[in-house]
């Protein structure tokens, strides 16, 4: 299994930001709860996923926000990798916004599915391998290529 380091880092940052916001804290307030002081810019780059966070720093951030590091990493892992073997989670809104010519049939399907659901909050779907094979066939690309493209499209 290949790990997309950029996606992993970006999702880790997103989960850190969600955790901080859930507590109702600004970055400055989070910084006040840390054992070691770090710049607000550094906190921002962690949350944006543009700077790698050491394991010790990640644990420090989690402890400050009363979150078990393993729970945070489990959330990240679920977002980066499929929850079940042979399944891929996609955000229909991101598929619709994509402009890859080969994915036009998939965009049409995603747009129709989102319109029929009538609930933009329910835009994430899990696709099993047979569905992915059929969609790849409609798009005229190999299934593995489609899965890779969908994973790159869906950073969350």
Tab-separated table of C-alpha atoms in Angstrom:
chain	number	residue	atom	x	y	z
A	1	UNK	CA	0.000	0.000	0.000
A	2	UNK	CA	1.383	3.384	-0.995
A	3	UNK	CA	1.150	6.300	1.418
A	4	UNK	CA	0.515	9.725	-0.040
A	5	UNK	CA	2.616	11.722	2.422
A	6	UNK	CA	1.259	15.091	1.320
A	7	UNK	CA	-2.351	13.977	1.680
A	8	UNK	CA	-1.620	12.375	5.041
A	9	UNK	CA	0.038	15.547	6.343
A	10	UNK	CA	-2.785	17.744	5.013
A	11	UNK	CA	-5.457	15.567	6.629
A	12	UNK	CA	-3.521	15.445	9.905
A	13	UNK	CA	-3.442	19.241	9.877
A	14	UNK	CA	-7.145	19.395	9.138
A	15	UNK	CA	-7.896	17.090	12.072
A	16	UNK	CA	-5.698	19.202	14.382
A	17	UNK	CA	-7.550	22.339	13.275
A	18	UNK	CA	-10.943	20.655	13.814
A	19	UNK	CA	-9.867	19.562	17.269
A	20	UNK	CA	-8.718	23.067	18.212
A	21	UNK	CA	-11.899	24.651	16.876
A	22	UNK	CA	-14.024	22.055	18.674
A	23	UNK	CA	-12.502	23.343	21.899
A	24	UNK	CA	-13.315	26.895	20.793
A	25	UNK	CA	-9.662	27.947	20.919
A	26	UNK	CA	-7.660	30.250	18.732
A	27	UNK	CA	-4.120	29.208	17.862
A	28	UNK	CA	-2.912	31.654	20.483
A	29	UNK	CA	-5.064	29.983	23.127
A	30	UNK	CA	-3.818	26.550	22.092
A	31	UNK	CA	-0.252	27.820	22.316
A	32	UNK	CA	-0.868	28.865	25.937
A	33	UNK	CA	-1.777	25.264	26.808
A	34	UNK	CA	1.376	23.741	25.299
A	35	UNK	CA	4.376	22.690	27.388
A	36	UNK	CA	6.768	24.332	24.964
A	37	UNK	CA	6.045	27.577	23.207
A	38	UNK	CA	5.969	27.525	19.452
A	39	UNK	CA	5.156	30.303	17.036
A	40	UNK	CA	1.616	30.833	15.824
A	41	UNK	CA	2.999	30.525	12.290
A	42	UNK	CA	4.301	27.045	13.125
A	43	UNK	CA	0.885	26.045	14.473
A	44	UNK	CA	-0.697	27.386	11.295
A	45	UNK	CA	1.672	25.373	9.095
A	46	UNK	CA	0.871	22.217	11.074
A	47	UNK	CA	-2.838	22.835	10.521
A	48	UNK	CA	-2.320	23.514	6.828
A	49	UNK	CA	-0.247	20.371	6.513
A	50	UNK	CA	2.692	22.251	5.018
A	51	UNK	CA	5.061	21.429	7.878
A	52	UNK	CA	5.779	18.001	9.294
A	53	UNK	CA	4.971	17.584	12.949
A	54	UNK	CA	7.266	15.429	15.072
A	55	UNK	CA	5.719	12.624	17.078
A	56	UNK	CA	6.579	14.382	20.341
A	57	UNK	CA	5.018	17.639	19.127
A	58	UNK	CA	1.914	15.793	17.939
A	59	UNK	CA	1.531	14.160	21.361
A	60	UNK	CA	1.999	17.552	23.030
A	61	UNK	CA	-0.723	19.091	20.853
A	62	UNK	CA	-3.077	16.188	21.552
A	63	UNK	CA	-2.467	16.294	25.312
A	64	UNK	CA	-3.114	20.052	25.354
A	65	UNK	CA	-6.449	19.481	23.610
A	66	UNK	CA	-7.369	16.433	25.739
A	67	UNK	CA	-7.262	14.025	22.802
A	68	UNK	CA	-5.516	10.678	22.723
A	69	UNK	CA	-2.906	10.751	19.940
A	70	UNK	CA	-3.948	7.298	18.773
A	71	UNK	CA	-7.552	8.498	18.390
A	72	UNK	CA	-6.460	11.457	16.284
A	73	UNK	CA	-4.266	9.240	14.120
A	74	UNK	CA	-7.129	6.769	13.715
A	75	UNK	CA	-9.307	9.589	12.323
A	76	UNK	CA	-6.540	10.570	9.924
A	77	UNK	CA	-5.996	6.973	8.883
A	78	UNK	CA	-9.696	6.477	8.121
A	79	UNK	CA	-9.690	9.576	5.953
A	80	UNK	CA	-6.509	8.672	4.085
A	81	UNK	CA	-7.181	4.994	3.581
A	82	UNK	CA	-10.385	3.173	2.870
A	83	UNK	CA	-12.415	2.011	5.838
A	84	UNK	CA	-12.835	-1.393	4.261
A	85	UNK	CA	-10.637	-3.197	1.754
A	86	UNK	CA	-11.873	-2.695	-1.778
A	87	UNK	CA	-13.813	0.492	-0.998
A	88	UNK	CA	-12.997	4.116	-1.770
A	89	UNK	CA	-14.655	7.099	-0.105
A	90	UNK	CA	-15.271	10.073	-2.368
A	91	UNK	CA	-16.779	13.500	-1.930
A	92	UNK	CA	-19.235	14.030	-4.769
A	93	UNK	CA	-18.730	17.811	-4.642
A	94	UNK	CA	-15.013	17.378	-5.346
A	95	UNK	CA	-15.718	15.012	-8.229
A	96	UNK	CA	-18.094	17.554	-9.766
A	97	UNK	CA	-15.505	20.345	-9.513
A	98	UNK	CA	-12.790	18.274	-11.195
A	99	UNK	CA	-11.972	19.031	-14.819
A	100	UNK	CA	-10.215	15.841	-15.951
A	101	UNK	CA	-11.739	15.075	-19.324
A	102	UNK	CA	-11.720	11.307	-18.767
A	103	UNK	CA	-13.824	11.673	-15.616
A	104	UNK	CA	-16.763	13.373	-17.358
A	105	UNK	CA	-19.062	10.308	-16.949
A	106	UNK	CA	-18.172	10.190	-13.249
A	107	UNK	CA	-18.867	13.945	-12.867
A	108	UNK	CA	-22.289	13.501	-14.454
A	109	UNK	CA	-23.081	10.594	-12.145
A	110	UNK	CA	-21.874	12.526	-9.072
A	111	UNK	CA	-23.908	15.592	-10.042
A	112	UNK	CA	-27.038	13.508	-10.557
A	113	UNK	CA	-26.551	11.602	-7.308
A	114	UNK	CA	-26.027	14.799	-5.329
A	115	UNK	CA	-29.099	16.429	-6.872
A	116	UNK	CA	-31.230	13.370	-6.134
A	117	UNK	CA	-30.074	13.213	-2.528
A	118	UNK	CA	-30.965	16.884	-2.040
A	119	UNK	CA	-28.557	16.983	0.894
A	120	UNK	CA	-25.180	18.621	0.338
A	121	UNK	CA	-24.172	17.414	3.802
A	122	UNK	CA	-24.441	13.845	2.530
A	123	UNK	CA	-21.907	14.321	-0.262
A	124	UNK	CA	-19.513	11.552	0.765
A	125	UNK	CA	-20.097	8.069	-0.578
A	126	UNK	CA	-18.216	4.788	-0.343
A	127	UNK	CA	-17.740	2.940	-3.593
A	128	UNK	CA	-17.040	-0.785	-3.653
A	129	UNK	CA	-14.714	-2.416	-6.153
A	130	UNK	CA	-17.414	-3.547	-8.632
A	131	UNK	CA	-18.774	0.028	-8.759
A	132	UNK	CA	-15.253	1.372	-9.267
A	133	UNK	CA	-14.664	-1.150	-12.081
A	134	UNK	CA	-17.877	-0.090	-13.834
A	135	UNK	CA	-17.073	3.612	-13.461
A	136	UNK	CA	-13.554	3.054	-14.767
A	137	UNK	CA	-15.052	1.262	-17.762
A	138	UNK	CA	-17.408	4.196	-18.418
A	139	UNK	CA	-14.490	6.622	-18.164
A	140	UNK	CA	-12.336	4.462	-20.440
A	141	UNK	CA	-9.472	4.171	-17.950
A	142	UNK	CA	-8.033	1.300	-15.903
A	143	UNK	CA	-9.660	0.763	-12.489
A	144	UNK	CA	-6.385	1.307	-10.646
A	145	UNK	CA	-5.970	4.636	-12.468
A	146	UNK	CA	-9.485	5.717	-11.463
A	147	UNK	CA	-8.855	4.781	-7.821
A	148	UNK	CA	-5.637	6.815	-7.809
A	149	UNK	CA	-7.365	9.817	-9.351
A	150	UNK	CA	-10.234	9.621	-6.863
A	151	UNK	CA	-7.839	9.452	-3.925
A	152	UNK	CA	-5.974	12.513	-5.199
A	153	UNK	CA	-9.288	14.332	-5.667
A	154	UNK	CA	-10.463	13.591	-2.162
A	155	UNK	CA	-7.949	15.114	0.261
A	156	UNK	CA	-10.482	14.702	3.097
